[in-house]
Amino acid sequence: MSSRLSALAACTLLAVCGLAAPASADPVPGAPAAPTVNLATNPGFEIPASSLADWGSVPGWRCAGGPAEASVTTTAPHSGGSALAVTPAGDDSNGECAQTVSVQPDTTYTASAWVRGAFVYLGATGTGRDVAPAWTETTNGGWQKLTTRFTTGPTARTVRLYVHGWYQQGPFAVDDVRVDGPAPAPATAGGSVATSDRVVFFTVDDGWQRTPEAERFIADHKLPITAFPLPMPAATDPDFFRRVTAVPGSSVQNHSVSHPDLTTLSPAEQQVEICDARDALTRTFGTAPTVFRPPYFTWNADVLQAAANCGMRTVLTADADFSWGASNIWHEGTLSPGDVVLMHWTDTLAGDLQRALAAAQAAGLTPAGLAGYLR
């Protein structure tokens, strides 16, 4: 596949094919300050929803009342072509919409949004320190800017940014949201893990075809599996993915919402794909992913930054492919310590796993859990 070859060529040129533990996102004493950027996802509500996203969802946002309350409107936005319009569906709803924003500890951020309506609030929770929301009693039919600042606590890595109205106060609109602060360091990219341990890592992508034979092989051989399912098949059969990642060391990680070539998208669209998949998988499995597998193995500098903005520490390709009956190792010789093996959830997976395990054993390697080697 040309995209795989391109990814491997880029990996070689950048000398990042071997992954060590990712660099800390904490600021280095004496280093230049990171530039201030807007960390909000889909801040202007301009990005259309994917057909594989939650039905009726607003990309980047989770609205408590769903599509019955919140939608994107093109009527009189503050700027651009659209804004968020919320009409609380009942007296017990405030129409809240929220998103998770990746932050750094002990760092000050400024959140702002343009709002229209009565008793509209903007704030953040999970900062590690109390912060009062910004709010307005009324915007008198026009747009008004709300602004609040918060400083994160010593262990904060994410905050929950929210906007909402108030009970029985009618509809409101939101546009041009910002969370201004230092950009996190880009995610680390690579196709293998730098380790002297005689281990290999089995990764399985997508999730559309789930077979009892593959599940049984994983359980019988106690294989640690790193699953990269898309959110839709993951939500269709979450118990399957819980079972196949039950072996210690296994984990569920991020593979985007709709499997696009991210290098063809804008940075804002890339961030929606990665952050929305993170949020969906976190809701389904209870643990936020920290590793991102780029579809088609295509990535660029914007993808590494978008991944970091969504809390991903690693952008991982692979250096061997055992999918669909293949046995391709993209370096000389047999499998080597730290190799990452690509497979897919398909009707051939049981045989693919058997073949990959035999290749690992022939090279004197043991399958291991990936996430523990990337912390």
Coordinates of C-alpha atoms in Angstrom, one line a residue:
M1 CA 0.0 0.0 0.0
S2 CA 1.5 3.3 -1.1
S3 CA 0.3 5.2 2.0
R4 CA 2.1 2.6 4.2
L5 CA 5.3 3.0 2.2
S6 CA 5.0 6.8 2.4
A7 CA 4.5 6.6 6.2
L8 CA 7.6 4.4 6.5
A9 CA 9.6 6.7 4.4
A10 CA 8.6 9.7 6.4
C11 CA 9.4 7.7 9.6
T12 CA 12.9 7.0 8.3
L13 CA 13.5 10.6 7.3
L14 CA 12.4 11.9 10.7
A15 CA 14.3 9.2 12.6
V16 CA 11.3 8.4 14.8
C17 CA 10.5 4.8 13.9
G18 CA 11.7 3.6 17.3
L19 CA 9.5 4.9 20.1
A20 CA 10.9 5.5 23.5
A21 CA 8.6 6.6 26.3
P22 CA 7.1 9.8 25.0
A23 CA 8.5 13.1 26.2
S24 CA 6.7 14.8 29.0
A25 CA 4.4 17.7 28.1
D26 CA 5.5 19.6 31.2
P27 CA 7.5 22.8 30.4
V28 CA 11.2 22.5 30.7
P29 CA 12.8 25.1 33.0
G30 CA 14.5 27.8 31.0
A31 CA 12.9 26.7 27.7
P32 CA 11.0 29.3 25.6
A33 CA 7.3 29.6 26.4
A34 CA 5.0 27.6 24.2
P35 CA 2.9 29.8 21.9
T36 CA -0.6 30.6 23.0
V37 CA -3.2 28.9 20.8
N38 CA -6.9 28.2 20.9
L39 CA -7.3 24.6 22.2
A40 CA -11.0 24.3 21.8
T41 CA -12.3 21.7 19.4
N42 CA -14.7 23.0 16.6
P43 CA -14.8 26.4 18.3
G44 CA -16.9 28.1 15.5
F45 CA -19.2 25.1 14.9
E46 CA -18.2 25.1 11.2
I47 CA -17.2 21.4 10.9
P48 CA -20.0 19.0 9.7
A49 CA -20.8 15.8 11.5
S50 CA -19.4 12.6 10.2
S51 CA -21.8 9.9 9.1
L52 CA -20.0 7.6 11.6
A53 CA -20.3 10.0 14.5
D54 CA -23.1 9.9 17.1
W55 CA -26.4 10.5 15.4
G56 CA -27.2 14.2 15.5
S57 CA -24.0 15.1 17.3
V58 CA -22.3 18.5 17.1
P59 CA -18.6 17.7 16.3
G60 CA -16.3 18.3 19.2
W61 CA -19.2 18.8 21.7
R62 CA -21.4 16.6 23.9
C63 CA -24.8 18.2 24.5
A64 CA -26.8 16.8 27.3
G65 CA -30.1 17.0 25.5
G66 CA -28.8 15.6 22.2
P67 CA -30.2 16.7 18.8
A68 CA -33.6 17.4 20.4
E69 CA -32.0 20.4 22.0
A70 CA -28.8 21.3 20.3
S71 CA -28.0 21.8 16.6
V72 CA -25.8 23.9 14.3
T73 CA -27.6 26.9 12.8
T74 CA -26.7 29.1 9.9
T75 CA -29.0 31.9 11.0
A76 CA -27.2 35.0 12.1
P77 CA -23.9 33.5 13.5
H78 CA -21.5 35.8 15.3
S79 CA -18.9 35.0 12.6
G80 CA -18.3 32.5 9.9
G81 CA -21.2 30.5 8.5
S82 CA -22.7 28.8 11.6
A83 CA -23.2 28.8 15.4
L84 CA -24.6 26.5 18.0
A85 CA -28.3 26.9 18.8
V86 CA -29.8 25.4 21.9
T87 CA -33.4 25.2 22.9
P88 CA -33.8 23.4 26.2
A89 CA -36.5 20.8 25.8
G90 CA -38.1 21.1 29.2
D91 CA -38.2 23.0 32.5
D92 CA -35.6 20.7 34.0
S93 CA -32.9 21.3 31.3
N94 CA -30.4 24.1 31.1
G95 CA -29.2 22.9 27.6
E96 CA -25.6 22.3 28.6
C97 CA -23.0 21.5 25.9
A98 CA -19.4 20.6 26.9
Q99 CA -16.1 19.3 25.6
T100 CA -12.9 17.9 27.1
V101 CA -9.8 20.1 26.6
S102 CA -6.3 18.9 27.2
V103 CA -4.3 21.2 29.4
Q104 CA -1.0 21.4 31.3
P105 CA -0.7 21.4 35.1
D106 CA -0.1 24.7 36.9
T107 CA -0.9 26.8 33.9
T108 CA -3.3 29.7 33.3
Y109 CA -5.9 29.6 30.5
T110 CA -8.4 32.1 29.3
A111 CA -11.8 30.8 28.1
S112 CA -14.2 32.9 26.1
A113 CA -17.2 32.6 23.9
W114 CA -19.7 34.8 22.2
V115 CA -23.3 34.1 23.3
R116 CA -26.8 35.3 22.7
G117 CA -29.7 34.9 25.0
A118 CA -30.7 35.2 28.6
F119 CA -28.7 33.7 31.5
V120 CA -26.0 32.1 29.5
Y121 CA -23.0 30.6 31.3
L122 CA -19.4 29.7 30.3
G123 CA -17.1 27.8 32.7
A124 CA -14.7 24.9 33.3
T125 CA -14.6 22.1 35.8
G126 CA -11.9 19.7 36.7
T127 CA -9.3 22.4 36.8
G128 CA -8.0 21.4 40.2
R129 CA -8.9 24.8 41.5
D130 CA -12.2 26.5 42.0
V131 CA -13.2 28.8 39.1
A132 CA -16.3 30.9 38.8
P133 CA -18.2 30.8 35.5
A134 CA -18.7 33.9 33.4
W135 CA -22.4 34.6 32.7
T136 CA -24.8 37.3 31.5
E137 CA -28.3 38.1 32.5
T138 CA -29.2 39.0 29.0
T139 CA -27.5 40.0 25.7
N140 CA -30.6 42.0 24.7
G141 CA -30.9 40.1 21.4
G142 CA -27.3 40.7 20.2
W143 CA -24.0 38.9 20.7
Q144 CA -22.0 39.3 23.9
K145 CA -18.5 38.0 24.8
L146 CA -18.1 36.0 28.0
T147 CA -14.6 35.5 29.4
T148 CA -13.2 33.6 32.4
R149 CA -9.7 32.6 33.4
F150 CA -8.5 29.6 35.3
T151 CA -5.2 28.1 36.5
T152 CA -5.0 24.4 36.5
G153 CA -3.9 22.4 39.6
P154 CA -0.7 20.4 39.8
T155 CA -2.2 17.1 38.4
A156 CA -4.7 18.5 35.9
R157 CA -4.3 17.1 32.4
T158 CA -7.8 17.8 31.1
V159 CA -10.7 20.2 31.9
R160 CA -14.3 20.1 31.0
L161 CA -15.4 23.3 29.2
Y162 CA -19.1 24.0 29.3
V163 CA -21.7 26.4 28.1
H164 CA -25.3 26.4 29.2
G165 CA -28.4 28.5 29.7
W166 CA -30.7 28.5 32.7
Y167 CA -33.9 26.8 33.5
Q168 CA -37.0 28.1 31.9
Q169 CA -35.1 31.0 30.2
G170 CA -35.5 29.9 26.6
P171 CA -33.1 29.3 23.8
F172 CA -29.6 30.6 23.5
A173 CA -26.8 30.6 20.9
V174 CA -23.0 30.2 21.2
D175 CA -20.2 30.9 18.7
D176 CA -16.4 31.5 18.5
V177 CA -15.4 29.6 21.6
R178 CA -11.8 29.9 22.7
V179 CA -9.5 28.3 25.3
D180 CA -6.3 30.2 25.0
G181 CA -3.2 28.8 26.5
P182 CA 0.2 27.2 25.6
A183 CA 0.1 24.5 23.0
P184 CA 1.1 21.1 24.3
A185 CA 4.2 19.5 22.8
P186 CA 3.4 17.5 19.7
A187 CA 2.8 13.8 20.1
T188 CA 5.7 11.4 19.5
A189 CA 5.5 9.4 16.3
G190 CA 6.9 6.0 15.4
G191 CA 6.3 2.5 14.2
S192 CA 8.1 0.5 16.9
V193 CA 9.0 0.8 20.5
A194 CA 12.6 1.2 21.6
T195 CA 13.2 -1.6 24.1
S196 CA 15.8 -4.3 24.8
D197 CA 13.1 -6.6 26.1
R198 CA 12.3 -9.5 23.8
V199 CA 8.7 -8.4 23.2
V200 CA 6.5 -7.7 20.3
F201 CA 3.2 -5.8 20.2
F202 CA 0.0 -7.0 18.5
T203 CA -2.4 -4.3 17.4
V204 CA -5.8 -4.8 15.7
D205 CA -7.6 -2.0 13.9
D206 CA -11.2 -1.0 12.9
G207 CA -13.7 -3.5 14.4
W208 CA -16.3 -4.1 11.7
Q209 CA -15.9 -7.9 11.7
R210 CA -15.8 -9.6 15.1
T211 CA -15.4 -13.4 15.1
P212 CA -15.7 -15.9 18.0
E213 CA -12.6 -17.7 16.5
A214 CA -10.4 -14.6 17.1
E215 CA -11.9 -14.1 20.5
R216 CA -11.2 -17.7 21.5
F217 CA -7.6 -17.6 20.1
I218 CA -6.8 -14.4 22.2
A219 CA -8.3 -16.0 25.3
D220 CA -6.7 -19.4 24.9
H221 CA -3.2 -17.9 24.3
K222 CA -3.6 -15.1 26.8
L223 CA -2.5 -12.5 24.2
P224 CA -2.3 -8.9 25.2
I225 CA -4.0 -7.0 22.4
T226 CA -4.0 -3.3 21.7
A227 CA -7.3 -2.6 20.0
F228 CA -7.8 0.4 17.7
P229 CA -11.6 0.3 17.0
L230 CA -13.6 3.0 15.4
P231 CA -16.2 4.3 17.8
M232 CA -19.2 3.1 15.9
P233 CA -18.3 -0.7 15.8
A234 CA -17.0 -0.3 19.4
A235 CA -20.3 1.1 20.6
T236 CA -22.2 -1.6 18.6
D237 CA -20.5 -4.4 20.4
P238 CA -18.7 -3.0 23.5
D239 CA -18.7 -6.3 25.4
F240 CA -16.8 -8.0 22.6
F241 CA -14.0 -5.4 22.9
R242 CA -14.0 -5.7 26.6
R243 CA -13.5 -9.5 26.3
V244 CA -10.8 -9.4 23.7
T245 CA -8.8 -6.8 25.8
A246 CA -9.3 -8.6 29.1
V247 CA -5.8 -10.0 29.2
P248 CA -3.5 -7.9 31.4
G249 CA -1.6 -5.3 29.3
S250 CA -4.3 -5.0 26.7
S251 CA -6.0 -1.7 26.0
V252 CA -8.4 0.2 23.7
Q253 CA -6.8 3.1 21.8
N254 CA -7.8 5.8 19.3
H255 CA -8.2 5.3 15.5
S256 CA -10.3 8.4 14.6
V257 CA -14.1 8.7 14.1
S258 CA -14.5 8.0 10.4
H259 CA -11.1 6.6 9.2
P260 CA -10.1 9.5 6.8
D261 CA -6.6 10.3 5.5
L262 CA -6.0 13.0 8.1
T263 CA -3.4 14.7 5.9
T264 CA -6.2 15.8 3.6
L265 CA -8.0 17.6 6.4
S266 CA -7.5 20.9 8.1
P267 CA -5.9 20.9 11.6
A268 CA -9.4 21.8 13.0
E269 CA -10.9 18.8 11.3
Q270 CA -8.1 16.5 12.4
Q271 CA -8.7 17.6 16.0
V272 CA -12.4 16.7 15.7
E273 CA -11.6 13.3 14.3
I274 CA -9.2 12.5 17.1
C275 CA -10.9 14.2 20.1
D276 CA -14.4 12.9 19.2
A277 CA -13.0 9.3 19.0
R278 CA -11.3 9.8 22.3
D279 CA -14.5 11.0 23.9
A280 CA -16.6 8.2 22.4
L281 CA -14.2 5.5 23.5
T282 CA -13.9 7.0 27.0
R283 CA -17.7 7.0 27.4
T284 CA -17.9 3.4 26.2
F285 CA -14.9 1.8 28.1
G286 CA -14.2 4.2 31.0
T287 CA -10.6 4.9 30.2
A288 CA -9.2 7.7 27.9
P289 CA -6.9 6.5 25.2
T290 CA -3.4 8.0 24.9
V291 CA -2.2 6.3 21.7
F292 CA -3.5 7.3 18.2
R293 CA -3.2 5.0 15.2
P294 CA -3.5 7.3 12.1
P295 CA -5.7 5.7 9.3
Y296 CA -3.7 4.5 6.4
F297 CA -0.6 5.3 8.4
T298 CA -0.6 8.9 7.0
W299 CA 0.3 11.8 9.3
N300 CA 2.1 15.1 9.3
A301 CA 3.1 17.8 11.7
D302 CA -0.5 19.0 12.0
V303 CA -1.6 15.5 13.0
L304 CA 1.0 15.3 15.7
Q305 CA -0.2 18.6 17.1
A306 CA -3.9 17.7 16.8
A307 CA -3.2 14.4 18.5
A308 CA -1.5 16.2 21.4
N309 CA -4.3 18.7 21.7
C310 CA -6.6 15.6 22.2
G311 CA -4.4 14.1 24.9
M312 CA -2.6 11.6 22.7
R313 CA 1.0 11.1 23.7
T314 CA 1.9 8.7 20.8
V315 CA 1.0 8.5 17.1
L316 CA 1.8 4.9 16.2
T317 CA 2.0 3.1 12.9
A318 CA 3.7 -0.3 12.7
D319 CA 6.6 -2.1 11.1
A320 CA 4.9 -5.4 10.3
D321 CA 1.5 -6.3 8.7
F322 CA -0.1 -9.7 9.3
S323 CA -3.6 -8.7 8.1
W324 CA -5.7 -10.7 5.6
G325 CA -3.3 -13.6 5.4
A326 CA -0.2 -11.4 4.9
S327 CA 3.2 -11.9 6.7
N328 CA 4.9 -8.6 5.8
I329 CA 7.8 -7.4 7.9
W330 CA 9.0 -3.9 6.8
H331 CA 12.6 -4.3 7.8
E332 CA 15.2 -6.9 7.1
G333 CA 15.0 -10.3 8.8
T334 CA 12.5 -11.6 11.3
L335 CA 10.5 -9.8 13.8
S336 CA 12.7 -7.8 16.2
P337 CA 12.3 -6.6 19.8
G338 CA 9.8 -3.7 20.0
D339 CA 8.2 -4.4 16.7
V340 CA 4.5 -3.3 16.3
V341 CA 2.4 -5.8 14.3
L342 CA -0.6 -4.5 12.4
M343 CA -3.8 -6.7 12.1
H344 CA -7.5 -6.0 11.5
W345 CA -10.7 -7.2 13.0
T346 CA -11.7 -9.3 10.0
D347 CA -12.9 -12.9 9.3
T348 CA -9.2 -13.9 8.9
L349 CA -8.0 -12.6 12.2
A350 CA -7.8 -15.9 14.0
G351 CA -5.4 -17.2 11.4
D352 CA -3.6 -13.9 11.3
L353 CA -3.0 -14.0 15.0
Q354 CA -1.8 -17.6 14.8
R355 CA 0.7 -16.7 12.1
A356 CA 1.9 -13.6 13.9
L357 CA 2.3 -15.6 17.2
A358 CA 4.3 -18.3 15.3
A359 CA 6.6 -15.6 13.8
A360 CA 7.1 -14.0 17.2
Q361 CA 7.9 -17.3 18.8
A362 CA 10.3 -18.2 16.0
A363 CA 12.2 -15.0 16.7
G364 CA 12.3 -15.6 20.4
L365 CA 9.8 -12.9 21.2
T366 CA 6.8 -12.7 23.5
P367 CA 3.6 -10.6 22.9
A368 CA 3.4 -7.8 25.5
G369 CA 1.1 -5.0 26.4
L370 CA 1.8 -1.8 24.4
A371 CA 0.5 0.9 26.8
G372 CA 2.8 -0.1 29.6
Y373 CA 5.9 0.5 27.4
L374 CA 4.7 3.9 26.3
R375 CA 4.1 5.5 29.7

